[in-house]
Amino acid sequence: MFYWLMKYVVIGPLLKAIFRPWIVGRRNIPTEGAAILASNHLSFADSVFLPLMIDRRVAFLAKSDYFTGKGMKGWATRVFLKATGQLPIDRTGGKASEASLNTGLGVLGRGELLGIYPEGTRSPDGKLYRGRTGIARMALEAHVPVIPVVMVDTDAIQPIGKRIPRIGRVGVVIGDPIDFSRFAGMESDRYILRSVTDEIMVALQRLGEQEYEDVYASTVKDRLLATRAASRGPARR
């Protein structure tokens, strides 16, 4: 009830009036049944405008750190995240990664839509980067289609590091569902998982025509941070 109240009464109408978002391919979202929405990731705003523009509820897996803020600001952030259908997960690896997988499978097991960013983090420069194989494992274990989604210009209104978005139009392009049933029972084969993930990333690249680089976005971010640290030179004593 809270999700729908925020979407259709409190937040949704205001965001649509201000940013005038557009959508192409809405018919590719099934009216019922589970599916994974695999989206590029340009901005925090992606997790707001994607669920806003489709009729069904979408659950996203979000970093648990977002839900642990203190005081009024932390409370407001948690309320907003829950209102946009985001679920807290631990991304530190090992058992935490398994818990994240199980959380996603739980959403799909209830016949709902699960939103995933295969790149694992926001693109630092607008390029599309290599996908993480967790999405492939979920798709094969849950026996669900993967629907490629491209977010357009969300990084223009809210670049990384900006808390308050600028005014501008954003868009959502939804591609045809991809059926991976031919790989049923192969979710433990890492080569199959990589193949499935790469097929998803190819679909995203063709749909959005983003420049693609076959490296993890997190690796690029680490390089950028190292370069910035080096440019500042050694700390003065």
mmCIF file of C-alpha atoms in Angstrom:
data_model
loop_
_atom_site.group_PDB
_atom_site.id
_atom_site.type_symbol
_atom_site.label_atom_id
_atom_site.label_comp_id
_atom_site.label_asym_id
_atom_site.label_seq_id
_atom_site.Cartn_x
_atom_site.Cartn_y
_atom_site.Cartn_z
ATOM 1 C CA MET A 1 0.000 0.000 0.000
ATOM 2 C CA PHE A 2 2.785 2.440 0.918
ATOM 3 C CA TYR A 3 4.599 1.771 -2.382
ATOM 4 C CA TRP A 4 1.501 2.486 -4.474
ATOM 5 C CA LEU A 5 0.580 5.544 -2.402
ATOM 6 C CA MET A 6 4.010 7.073 -2.999
ATOM 7 C CA LYS A 7 4.001 6.106 -6.690
ATOM 8 C CA TYR A 8 0.560 7.367 -7.651
ATOM 9 C CA VAL A 9 -0.281 10.024 -5.067
ATOM 10 C CA VAL A 10 2.740 11.517 -3.283
ATOM 11 C CA ILE A 11 5.992 11.282 -5.295
ATOM 12 C CA GLY A 12 5.056 9.940 -8.717
ATOM 13 C CA PRO A 13 2.814 12.749 -10.034
ATOM 14 C CA LEU A 14 5.295 15.391 -8.875
ATOM 15 C CA LEU A 15 8.259 13.718 -10.595
ATOM 16 C CA LYS A 16 6.321 13.235 -13.814
ATOM 17 C CA ALA A 17 5.278 16.897 -13.834
ATOM 18 C CA ILE A 18 8.842 18.136 -13.259
ATOM 19 C CA PHE A 19 10.928 15.756 -15.385
ATOM 20 C CA ARG A 20 8.348 14.705 -18.040
ATOM 21 C CA PRO A 21 9.828 11.183 -18.432
ATOM 22 C CA TRP A 22 9.115 9.205 -21.613
ATOM 23 C CA ILE A 23 9.075 5.469 -22.275
ATOM 24 C CA VAL A 24 9.422 3.205 -25.319
ATOM 25 C CA GLY A 25 8.591 -0.517 -25.296
ATOM 26 C CA ARG A 26 6.246 -0.622 -22.316
ATOM 27 C CA ARG A 27 4.441 -3.559 -23.970
ATOM 28 C CA ASN A 28 7.539 -5.718 -23.401
ATOM 29 C CA ILE A 29 6.828 -5.822 -19.675
ATOM 30 C CA PRO A 30 4.654 -8.890 -18.952
ATOM 31 C CA THR A 31 1.362 -8.148 -17.234
ATOM 32 C CA GLU A 32 1.974 -10.989 -14.787
ATOM 33 C CA GLY A 33 4.649 -13.466 -13.782
ATOM 34 C CA ALA A 34 8.259 -13.074 -12.734
ATOM 35 C CA ALA A 35 10.955 -11.487 -14.857
ATOM 36 C CA ILE A 36 14.288 -9.731 -14.433
ATOM 37 C CA LEU A 37 14.677 -6.167 -15.689
ATOM 38 C CA ALA A 38 18.364 -5.800 -16.585
ATOM 39 C CA SER A 39 19.250 -2.125 -16.812
ATOM 40 C CA ASN A 40 22.286 -0.014 -17.535
ATOM 41 C CA HIS A 41 23.183 2.157 -14.547
ATOM 42 C CA LEU A 42 23.985 5.832 -15.033
ATOM 43 C CA SER A 43 22.558 7.496 -11.937
ATOM 44 C CA PHE A 44 20.841 6.986 -8.599
ATOM 45 C CA ALA A 45 17.783 8.329 -10.417
ATOM 46 C CA ASP A 46 17.551 5.081 -12.446
ATOM 47 C CA SER A 47 15.952 3.297 -9.490
ATOM 48 C CA VAL A 48 13.331 6.037 -9.276
ATOM 49 C CA PHE A 49 12.271 6.540 -12.879
ATOM 50 C CA LEU A 50 12.220 2.913 -14.019
ATOM 51 C CA PRO A 51 9.562 1.762 -11.514
ATOM 52 C CA LEU A 52 7.732 5.062 -11.986
ATOM 53 C CA MET A 53 7.215 4.420 -15.698
ATOM 54 C CA ILE A 54 5.823 0.883 -15.612
ATOM 55 C CA ASP A 55 2.546 -0.317 -14.165
ATOM 56 C CA ARG A 56 3.833 -3.240 -12.111
ATOM 57 C CA ARG A 57 5.866 -3.055 -8.937
ATOM 58 C CA VAL A 58 9.633 -3.498 -9.306
ATOM 59 C CA ALA A 59 11.978 -4.532 -6.505
ATOM 60 C CA PHE A 60 15.636 -3.467 -6.659
ATOM 61 C CA LEU A 61 18.576 -4.846 -4.713
ATOM 62 C CA ALA A 62 20.299 -1.840 -3.079
ATOM 63 C CA LYS A 63 23.423 -1.543 -0.918
ATOM 64 C CA SER A 64 22.580 -2.065 2.751
ATOM 65 C CA ASP A 65 24.676 1.025 3.579
ATOM 66 C CA TYR A 66 21.893 3.191 2.165
ATOM 67 C CA PHE A 67 19.545 1.960 4.901
ATOM 68 C CA THR A 68 21.784 2.590 7.915
ATOM 69 C CA GLY A 69 21.939 6.395 8.032
ATOM 70 C CA LYS A 70 21.393 8.147 11.368
ATOM 71 C CA GLY A 71 18.989 10.867 12.395
ATOM 72 C CA MET A 72 16.253 12.496 10.345
ATOM 73 C CA LYS A 73 18.256 12.294 7.128
ATOM 74 C CA GLY A 74 18.806 8.571 7.556
ATOM 75 C CA TRP A 75 15.141 8.020 8.299
ATOM 76 C CA ALA A 76 14.082 10.023 5.239
ATOM 77 C CA THR A 77 16.465 8.039 3.041
ATOM 78 C CA ARG A 78 15.106 4.705 4.283
ATOM 79 C CA VAL A 79 11.528 5.839 3.695
ATOM 80 C CA PHE A 80 12.355 6.964 0.166
ATOM 81 C CA LEU A 81 14.182 3.734 -0.697
ATOM 82 C CA LYS A 82 11.360 1.566 0.578
ATOM 83 C CA ALA A 83 8.883 3.726 -1.335
ATOM 84 C CA THR A 84 10.761 2.997 -4.562
ATOM 85 C CA GLY A 85 10.821 -0.754 -3.901
ATOM 86 C CA GLN A 86 14.485 -1.162 -2.956
ATOM 87 C CA LEU A 87 15.665 -4.041 -0.765
ATOM 88 C CA PRO A 88 18.832 -3.855 1.380
ATOM 89 C CA ILE A 89 21.600 -6.328 0.533
ATOM 90 C CA ASP A 90 25.195 -6.784 1.648
ATOM 91 C CA ARG A 91 27.652 -6.682 -1.282
ATOM 92 C CA THR A 92 30.825 -7.577 0.573
ATOM 93 C CA GLY A 93 31.072 -11.041 -1.029
ATOM 94 C CA GLY A 94 31.061 -14.619 0.245
ATOM 95 C CA LYS A 95 28.010 -15.469 2.311
ATOM 96 C CA ALA A 96 26.717 -11.923 1.773
ATOM 97 C CA SER A 97 26.633 -12.496 -1.988
ATOM 98 C CA GLU A 98 24.711 -15.726 -1.462
ATOM 99 C CA ALA A 99 22.215 -13.866 0.724
ATOM 100 C CA SER A 100 21.782 -11.264 -2.023
ATOM 101 C CA LEU A 101 21.116 -14.026 -4.532
ATOM 102 C CA ASN A 102 18.529 -15.596 -2.263
ATOM 103 C CA THR A 103 16.811 -12.231 -1.739
ATOM 104 C CA GLY A 104 16.498 -11.802 -5.498
ATOM 105 C CA LEU A 105 15.269 -15.360 -5.970
ATOM 106 C CA GLY A 106 12.666 -14.732 -3.285
ATOM 107 C CA VAL A 107 11.274 -11.795 -5.263
ATOM 108 C CA LEU A 108 11.142 -13.872 -8.445
ATOM 109 C CA GLY A 109 9.639 -16.808 -6.582
ATOM 110 C CA ARG A 110 6.674 -14.611 -5.665
ATOM 111 C CA GLY A 111 6.061 -13.923 -9.344
ATOM 112 C CA GLU A 112 7.295 -10.327 -9.155
ATOM 113 C CA LEU A 113 9.629 -8.151 -11.212
ATOM 114 C CA LEU A 114 13.240 -7.803 -10.070
ATOM 115 C CA GLY A 115 15.386 -4.893 -11.230
ATOM 116 C CA ILE A 116 19.116 -5.588 -11.540
ATOM 117 C CA TYR A 117 22.072 -3.528 -12.730
ATOM 118 C CA PRO A 118 24.390 -6.164 -14.252
ATOM 119 C CA GLU A 119 27.369 -3.769 -14.161
ATOM 120 C CA GLY A 120 27.157 -3.865 -10.363
ATOM 121 C CA THR A 121 27.680 -0.133 -9.902
ATOM 122 C CA ARG A 122 26.999 3.147 -11.676
ATOM 123 C CA SER A 123 29.005 3.874 -14.804
ATOM 124 C CA PRO A 124 31.662 6.478 -13.954
ATOM 125 C CA ASP A 125 31.670 7.978 -17.459
ATOM 126 C CA GLY A 126 28.506 7.000 -19.341
ATOM 127 C CA LYS A 127 30.002 3.875 -20.946
ATOM 128 C CA LEU A 128 28.517 0.401 -20.615
ATOM 129 C CA TYR A 129 30.776 -2.026 -18.764
ATOM 130 C CA ARG A 130 31.145 -5.780 -18.267
ATOM 131 C CA GLY A 131 28.290 -7.518 -16.491
ATOM 132 C CA ARG A 132 28.501 -9.512 -13.272
ATOM 133 C CA THR A 133 27.294 -13.106 -13.577
ATOM 134 C CA GLY A 134 24.891 -12.990 -10.626
ATOM 135 C CA ILE A 135 22.092 -11.951 -12.974
ATOM 136 C CA ALA A 136 22.645 -15.045 -15.102
ATOM 137 C CA ARG A 137 22.501 -17.353 -12.104
ATOM 138 C CA MET A 138 19.236 -15.791 -10.945
ATOM 139 C CA ALA A 139 17.674 -16.054 -14.397
ATOM 140 C CA LEU A 140 18.627 -19.723 -14.772
ATOM 141 C CA GLU A 141 17.715 -20.771 -11.234
ATOM 142 C CA ALA A 142 14.353 -18.981 -11.304
ATOM 143 C CA HIS A 143 13.595 -19.951 -14.933
ATOM 144 C CA VAL A 144 12.570 -16.408 -15.842
ATOM 145 C CA PRO A 145 13.147 -14.177 -18.891
ATOM 146 C CA VAL A 146 15.493 -11.207 -18.798
ATOM 147 C CA ILE A 147 14.214 -7.915 -20.193
ATOM 148 C CA PRO A 148 16.898 -5.397 -21.231
ATOM 149 C CA VAL A 149 16.226 -1.820 -20.126
ATOM 150 C CA VAL A 150 18.130 1.319 -21.090
ATOM 151 C CA MET A 151 17.905 4.459 -18.990
ATOM 152 C CA VAL A 152 18.418 7.664 -20.979
ATOM 153 C CA ASP A 153 19.876 10.951 -19.668
ATOM 154 C CA THR A 154 19.460 10.137 -15.984
ATOM 155 C CA ASP A 155 23.146 10.964 -15.564
ATOM 156 C CA ALA A 156 22.471 14.383 -17.088
ATOM 157 C CA ILE A 157 19.956 15.300 -14.401
ATOM 158 C CA GLN A 158 21.783 13.617 -11.507
ATOM 159 C CA PRO A 159 25.478 12.862 -12.079
ATOM 160 C CA ILE A 160 27.409 10.795 -9.557
ATOM 161 C CA GLY A 161 28.023 12.877 -6.438
ATOM 162 C CA LYS A 162 25.051 15.189 -6.917
ATOM 163 C CA ARG A 163 22.314 14.881 -4.309
ATOM 164 C CA ILE A 164 19.803 17.281 -5.836
ATOM 165 C CA PRO A 165 18.854 16.559 -9.468
ATOM 166 C CA ARG A 166 18.754 19.170 -12.201
ATOM 167 C CA ILE A 167 15.592 19.737 -14.210
ATOM 168 C CA GLY A 168 15.574 17.832 -17.514
ATOM 169 C CA ARG A 169 13.832 15.035 -19.400
ATOM 170 C CA VAL A 170 14.750 11.392 -18.914
ATOM 171 C CA GLY A 171 13.695 8.302 -20.785
ATOM 172 C CA VAL A 172 13.284 4.545 -20.496
ATOM 173 C CA VAL A 173 13.700 2.126 -23.428
ATOM 174 C CA ILE A 174 12.538 -1.454 -22.855
ATOM 175 C CA GLY A 175 13.677 -4.207 -25.196
ATOM 176 C CA ASP A 176 12.296 -7.629 -26.085
ATOM 177 C CA PRO A 177 12.486 -10.331 -23.382
ATOM 178 C CA ILE A 178 15.378 -12.793 -23.698
ATOM 179 C CA ASP A 179 14.611 -16.469 -23.075
ATOM 180 C CA PHE A 180 17.446 -18.508 -21.559
ATOM 181 C CA SER A 181 15.501 -21.741 -21.077
ATOM 182 C CA ARG A 182 17.988 -23.496 -23.401
ATOM 183 C CA PHE A 183 20.455 -23.339 -20.509
ATOM 184 C CA ALA A 184 18.110 -24.906 -17.938
ATOM 185 C CA GLY A 185 20.012 -26.847 -15.284
ATOM 186 C CA MET A 186 23.356 -25.231 -16.142
ATOM 187 C CA GLU A 187 23.360 -22.523 -13.479
ATOM 188 C CA SER A 188 26.477 -24.027 -11.862
ATOM 189 C CA ASP A 189 28.549 -23.819 -15.049
ATOM 190 C CA ARG A 190 30.609 -20.636 -14.854
ATOM 191 C CA TYR A 191 31.181 -20.612 -18.620
ATOM 192 C CA ILE A 192 27.440 -20.688 -19.230
ATOM 193 C CA LEU A 193 26.913 -17.935 -16.664
ATOM 194 C CA ARG A 194 29.476 -15.750 -18.421
ATOM 195 C CA SER A 195 27.905 -16.483 -21.817
ATOM 196 C CA VAL A 196 24.423 -15.582 -20.586
ATOM 197 C CA THR A 197 25.685 -12.400 -18.920
ATOM 198 C CA ASP A 198 27.544 -11.336 -22.059
ATOM 199 C CA GLU A 199 24.422 -11.915 -24.152
ATOM 200 C CA ILE A 200 22.501 -9.603 -21.831
ATOM 201 C CA MET A 201 25.172 -6.919 -22.106
ATOM 202 C CA VAL A 202 25.166 -7.175 -25.918
ATOM 203 C CA ALA A 203 21.393 -6.685 -25.886
ATOM 204 C CA LEU A 204 21.799 -3.602 -23.681
ATOM 205 C CA GLN A 205 24.526 -2.165 -25.910
ATOM 206 C CA ARG A 206 22.450 -2.619 -29.062
ATOM 207 C CA LEU A 207 19.354 -1.186 -27.432
ATOM 208 C CA GLY A 208 21.043 1.928 -26.038
ATOM 209 C CA GLU A 209 24.022 2.230 -28.403
ATOM 210 C CA GLN A 210 26.321 3.030 -25.479
ATOM 211 C CA GLU A 211 30.037 2.673 -25.983
ATOM 212 C CA TYR A 212 31.029 -0.675 -24.439
ATOM 213 C CA GLU A 213 34.238 -1.527 -22.621
ATOM 214 C CA ASP A 214 34.927 -5.124 -21.565
ATOM 215 C CA VAL A 215 36.109 -4.351 -18.058
ATOM 216 C CA TYR A 216 34.245 -4.042 -14.759
ATOM 217 C CA ALA A 217 32.955 -0.568 -13.889
ATOM 218 C CA SER A 218 34.319 -0.984 -10.358
ATOM 219 C CA THR A 219 37.816 -1.466 -11.810
ATOM 220 C CA VAL A 220 37.503 1.776 -13.767
ATOM 221 C CA LYS A 221 36.316 3.591 -10.646
ATOM 222 C CA ASP A 222 39.311 2.326 -8.681
ATOM 223 C CA ARG A 223 41.638 3.554 -11.419
ATOM 224 C CA LEU A 224 40.022 6.990 -11.417
ATOM 225 C CA LEU A 225 40.334 7.256 -7.645
ATOM 226 C CA ALA A 226 43.997 6.228 -7.793
ATOM 227 C CA THR A 227 44.691 8.776 -10.524
ATOM 228 C CA ARG A 228 43.029 11.556 -8.562
ATOM 229 C CA ALA A 229 44.937 10.620 -5.414
ATOM 230 C CA ALA A 230 48.229 10.609 -7.318
ATOM 231 C CA SER A 231 47.489 14.007 -8.898
ATOM 232 C CA ARG A 232 47.051 15.523 -5.440
ATOM 233 C CA GLY A 233 50.529 14.357 -4.506
ATOM 234 C CA PRO A 234 51.789 13.264 -1.052
ATOM 235 C CA ALA A 235 50.026 14.738 1.938
ATOM 236 C CA ARG A 236 51.813 17.606 3.634
ATOM 237 C CA ARG A 237 52.887 17.236 7.240
#
